[in-house]
Amino acid sequence: MSNVFEQLRLYSNKLVQSGLVVGAGGNLSMRDGGFMYISPSGFDLQEIETEHWVKVNIETGEVLSDLKPSSEILMHLECFRRRPDINSVLHAHPSYSVGVSSAGKDIPNMFPDFPAMVKKVAYLDYVIPTTNVLADKVAAVIDDADVVVMRNHGVMTVGKSMKEAYFFMQLTEEAAKVFTIASTVGTPRLLSEDECQDLRNLAAEKFRSKLLKDS
């Protein structure tokens, strides 16, 4: 139990300090048996204390705390319900990822780490946040994607550990940043699907991926 709160606090701070969220934006959650702990609504992520995390029954959606959960609670619940293999969900508003996707572009593979570690990115056209409409759209793609980019909104990542979900968020934002920079100075050279598959088959990348899942 204490490890859940330690991880939530650590990565709440990381999200803010790395500029992936601003103010009270963004939310995160972790599975704890049949329950999840999710960030409370309206809190700056750096100001959340142990007693503030909101306990929710994953199966029923019943809120078991006095504080109001993040307005994106439905999206988090759908992830845990559909993916028993994951234990962590992050939602942030990374600038380059939002910028690239809102221009109607997908975030391409331009450097080894991104395709080697992130197997699939799903893209959703804009729908109003915090609603069951968005949660349903996430549910429709989350079965085989660890990164969901929501155009004009943000990015959601899931992982077997919070460290893995955070790394996916970092990689996605870095890929969007590299693409943006390359596009300002010339025509970006993208990695081919064959090149991406070769990277995924590297023993070193498989080992690194296992370390993230076990963290």
GROMACS .gro file of C-alpha atoms in nm:
model
  215
    1MET     CA    1   0.000   0.000   0.000
    2SER     CA    2   0.266   0.252   0.101
    3ASN     CA    3   0.454   0.180  -0.221
    4VAL     CA    4   0.144   0.282  -0.421
    5PHE     CA    5   0.133   0.622  -0.251
    6GLU     CA    6   0.509   0.664  -0.281
    7GLN     CA    7   0.491   0.599  -0.654
    8LEU     CA    8   0.192   0.829  -0.701
    9ARG     CA    9   0.365   1.111  -0.515
   10LEU     CA   10   0.694   1.062  -0.701
   11TYR     CA   11   0.539   1.069  -1.046
   12SER     CA   12   0.296   1.350  -0.963
   13ASN     CA   13   0.602   1.563  -0.895
   14LYS     CA   14   0.780   1.438  -1.206
   15LEU     CA   15   0.487   1.530  -1.431
   16VAL     CA   16   0.490   1.888  -1.306
   17GLN     CA   17   0.866   1.933  -1.285
   18SER     CA   18   0.917   1.801  -1.639
   19GLY     CA   19   0.658   2.044  -1.776
   20LEU     CA   20   0.419   1.771  -1.892
   21VAL     CA   21   0.135   1.940  -1.702
   22VAL     CA   22   0.067   2.294  -1.580
   23GLY     CA   23  -0.115   2.394  -1.262
   24ALA     CA   24  -0.399   2.158  -1.176
   25GLY     CA   25  -0.387   1.990  -1.516
   26GLY     CA   26  -0.329   1.618  -1.565
   27ASN     CA   27  -0.419   1.318  -1.353
   28LEU     CA   28  -0.280   0.977  -1.263
   29SER     CA   29  -0.388   0.658  -1.095
   30MET     CA   30  -0.262   0.320  -0.977
   31ARG     CA   31  -0.430  -0.015  -0.927
   32ASP     CA   32  -0.436  -0.168  -0.578
   33GLY     CA   33  -0.612  -0.503  -0.596
   34GLY     CA   34  -0.975  -0.440  -0.692
   35PHE     CA   35  -0.939  -0.067  -0.634
   36MET     CA   36  -0.758   0.226  -0.786
   37TYR     CA   37  -0.620   0.539  -0.626
   38ILE     CA   38  -0.664   0.847  -0.845
   39SER     CA   39  -0.564   1.211  -0.807
   40PRO     CA   40  -0.832   1.437  -0.657
   41SER     CA   41  -1.008   1.701  -0.863
   42GLY     CA   42  -0.873   2.056  -0.854
   43PHE     CA   43  -0.540   1.980  -0.684
   44ASP     CA   44  -0.202   2.087  -0.816
   45LEU     CA   45  -0.029   1.751  -0.856
   46GLN     CA   46   0.263   1.862  -0.638
   47GLU     CA   47   0.030   1.939  -0.347
   48ILE     CA   48  -0.137   1.598  -0.315
   49GLU     CA   49  -0.071   1.428   0.018
   50THR     CA   50  -0.126   1.060   0.100
   51GLU     CA   51  -0.472   1.120   0.246
   52HIS     CA   52  -0.587   1.307  -0.066
   53TRP     CA   53  -0.568   1.017  -0.312
   54VAL     CA   54  -0.920   0.903  -0.395
   55LYS     CA   55  -1.000   0.532  -0.359
   56VAL     CA   56  -1.239   0.393  -0.620
   57ASN     CA   57  -1.382   0.046  -0.673
   58ILE     CA   58  -1.271  -0.050  -1.025
   59GLU     CA   59  -1.561  -0.283  -1.098
   60THR     CA   60  -1.845  -0.062  -0.972
   61GLY     CA   61  -1.693   0.285  -0.997
   62GLU     CA   62  -1.796   0.359  -0.638
   63VAL     CA   63  -1.593   0.642  -0.484
   64LEU     CA   64  -1.476   0.547  -0.134
   65SER     CA   65  -1.324   0.879  -0.026
   66ASP     CA   66  -1.458   1.217   0.079
   67LEU     CA   67  -1.269   1.411  -0.189
   68LYS     CA   68  -1.393   1.431  -0.545
   69PRO     CA   69  -1.185   1.223  -0.790
   70SER     CA   70  -1.033   1.363  -1.107
   71SER     CA   71  -1.294   1.455  -1.365
   72GLU     CA   72  -1.128   1.198  -1.596
   73ILE     CA   73  -1.219   0.910  -1.362
   74LEU     CA   74  -1.422   0.730  -1.630
   75MET     CA   75  -1.124   0.713  -1.864
   76HIS     CA   76  -0.903   0.565  -1.592
   77LEU     CA   77  -1.165   0.308  -1.495
   78GLU     CA   78  -1.202   0.189  -1.855
   79CYS     CA   79  -0.825   0.136  -1.879
   80PHE     CA   80  -0.810  -0.080  -1.567
   81ARG     CA   81  -1.124  -0.273  -1.657
   82ARG     CA   82  -1.007  -0.359  -2.007
   83ARG     CA   83  -0.639  -0.414  -1.927
   84PRO     CA   84  -0.580  -0.639  -1.624
   85ASP     CA   85  -0.212  -0.640  -1.725
   86ILE     CA   86  -0.162  -0.271  -1.642
   87ASN     CA   87  -0.125  -0.110  -1.300
   88SER     CA   88  -0.076   0.258  -1.383
   89VAL     CA   89  -0.244   0.529  -1.591
   90LEU     CA   90  -0.109   0.877  -1.665
   91HIS     CA   91  -0.284   1.165  -1.839
   92ALA     CA   92  -0.093   1.484  -1.922
   93HIS     CA   93  -0.091   1.776  -2.165
   94PRO     CA   94   0.258   1.768  -2.323
   95SER     CA   95   0.298   2.071  -2.549
   96TYR     CA   96   0.469   1.919  -2.854
   97SER     CA   97   0.245   1.613  -2.860
   98VAL     CA   98  -0.068   1.825  -2.840
   99GLY     CA   99   0.072   2.065  -3.101
  100VAL     CA  100   0.168   1.800  -3.357
  101SER     CA  101  -0.151   1.597  -3.316
  102SER     CA  102  -0.376   1.903  -3.321
  103ALA     CA  103  -0.226   1.996  -3.658
  104GLY     CA  104  -0.370   1.669  -3.788
  105LYS     CA  105  -0.035   1.488  -3.785
  106ASP     CA  106   0.065   1.161  -3.624
  107ILE     CA  107   0.386   1.153  -3.421
  108PRO     CA  108   0.635   0.963  -3.640
  109ASN     CA  109   0.924   0.730  -3.560
  110MET     CA  110   1.247   0.927  -3.601
  111PHE     CA  111   1.485   0.785  -3.338
  112PRO     CA  112   1.535   0.431  -3.201
  113ASP     CA  113   1.387   0.451  -2.850
  114PHE     CA  114   1.038   0.554  -2.958
  115PRO     CA  115   0.944   0.259  -3.183
  116ALA     CA  116   1.152   0.014  -2.980
  117MET     CA  117   0.968   0.087  -2.654
  118VAL     CA  118   0.628   0.217  -2.767
  119LYS     CA  119   0.469  -0.055  -2.977
  120LYS     CA  120   0.153   0.130  -3.081
  121VAL     CA  121   0.010   0.482  -3.051
  122ALA     CA  122  -0.363   0.532  -3.095
  123TYR     CA  123  -0.507   0.868  -3.203
  124LEU     CA  124  -0.847   1.009  -3.112
  125ASP     CA  125  -1.008   1.310  -3.274
  126TYR     CA  126  -1.125   1.575  -3.031
  127VAL     CA  127  -1.423   1.503  -2.809
  128ILE     CA  128  -1.519   1.700  -2.500
  129PRO     CA  129  -1.303   1.592  -2.202
  130THR     CA  130  -1.425   1.431  -1.877
  131THR     CA  131  -1.723   1.261  -2.040
  132ASN     CA  132  -1.833   0.903  -2.099
  133VAL     CA  133  -1.794   0.979  -2.472
  134LEU     CA  134  -1.419   1.019  -2.428
  135ALA     CA  135  -1.401   0.719  -2.194
  136ASP     CA  136  -1.579   0.502  -2.451
  137LYS     CA  137  -1.339   0.612  -2.726
  138VAL     CA  138  -1.040   0.531  -2.504
  139ALA     CA  139  -1.192   0.192  -2.421
  140ALA     CA  140  -1.220   0.115  -2.793
  141VAL     CA  141  -0.844   0.153  -2.854
  142ILE     CA  142  -0.672   0.074  -2.524
  143ASP     CA  143  -0.668  -0.305  -2.567
  144ASP     CA  144  -0.356  -0.295  -2.786
  145ALA     CA  145  -0.216   0.058  -2.737
  146ASP     CA  146  -0.006   0.184  -2.447
  147VAL     CA  147  -0.022   0.545  -2.567
  148VAL     CA  148  -0.340   0.731  -2.664
  149VAL     CA  149  -0.299   1.075  -2.818
  150MET     CA  150  -0.612   1.291  -2.794
  151ARG     CA  151  -0.600   1.569  -3.049
  152ASN     CA  152  -0.652   1.919  -2.906
  153HIS     CA  153  -0.640   1.771  -2.557
  154GLY     CA  154  -0.350   1.562  -2.433
  155VAL     CA  155  -0.187   1.221  -2.403
  156MET     CA  156  -0.270   0.918  -2.192
  157THR     CA  157  -0.024   0.636  -2.123
  158VAL     CA  158  -0.060   0.308  -1.938
  159GLY     CA  159   0.199   0.072  -1.796
  160LYS     CA  160   0.266  -0.232  -1.585
  161SER     CA  161   0.447   0.011  -1.356
  162MET     CA  162   0.422   0.386  -1.307
  163LYS     CA  163   0.780   0.411  -1.428
  164GLU     CA  164   0.683   0.247  -1.758
  165ALA     CA  165   0.378   0.470  -1.809
  166TYR     CA  166   0.590   0.780  -1.739
  167PHE     CA  167   0.862   0.665  -1.978
  168PHE     CA  168   0.603   0.619  -2.252
  169MET     CA  169   0.485   0.975  -2.189
  170GLN     CA  170   0.841   1.109  -2.206
  171LEU     CA  171   0.919   0.921  -2.527
  172THR     CA  172   0.600   1.036  -2.698
  173GLU     CA  173   0.669   1.400  -2.614
  174GLU     CA  174   1.033   1.371  -2.721
  175ALA     CA  175   0.927   1.217  -3.052
  176ALA     CA  176   0.683   1.501  -3.113
  177LYS     CA  177   0.953   1.754  -3.025
  178VAL     CA  178   1.210   1.599  -3.260
  179PHE     CA  179   0.953   1.594  -3.542
  180THR     CA  180   0.866   1.960  -3.482
  181ILE     CA  181   1.231   2.066  -3.487
  182ALA     CA  182   1.311   1.861  -3.798
  183SER     CA  183   1.008   2.004  -3.979
  184THR     CA  184   1.132   2.361  -3.925
  185VAL     CA  185   1.470   2.299  -4.090
  186GLY     CA  186   1.392   2.052  -4.366
  187THR     CA  187   1.207   1.734  -4.454
  188PRO     CA  188   1.219   1.484  -4.164
  189ARG     CA  189   1.364   1.142  -4.242
  190LEU     CA  190   1.134   0.885  -4.082
  191LEU     CA  191   1.230   0.533  -3.980
  192SER     CA  192   1.074   0.265  -4.201
  193GLU     CA  193   0.857  -0.011  -4.057
  194ASP     CA  194   1.135  -0.264  -4.126
  195GLU     CA  195   1.382  -0.045  -3.936
  196CYS     CA  196   1.138  -0.014  -3.647
  197GLN     CA  197   1.085  -0.390  -3.633
  198ASP     CA  198   1.460  -0.449  -3.629
  199LEU     CA  199   1.484  -0.217  -3.328
  200ARG     CA  200   1.206  -0.401  -3.144
  201ASN     CA  201   1.390  -0.729  -3.194
  202LEU     CA  202   1.713  -0.608  -3.035
  203ALA     CA  203   1.796  -0.803  -2.719
  204ALA     CA  204   1.904  -0.485  -2.540
  205GLU     CA  205   1.568  -0.317  -2.601
  206LYS     CA  206   1.373  -0.623  -2.485
  207PHE     CA  207   1.580  -0.630  -2.165
  208ARG     CA  208   1.521  -0.259  -2.101
  209SER     CA  209   1.149  -0.303  -2.159
  210LYS     CA  210   1.137  -0.583  -1.903
  211LEU     CA  211   1.312  -0.365  -1.645
  212LEU     CA  212   1.050  -0.093  -1.687
  213LYS     CA  213   0.762  -0.338  -1.644
  214ASP     CA  214   0.915  -0.484  -1.329
  215SER     CA  215   0.987  -0.149  -1.163
   0.00000   0.00000   0.00000
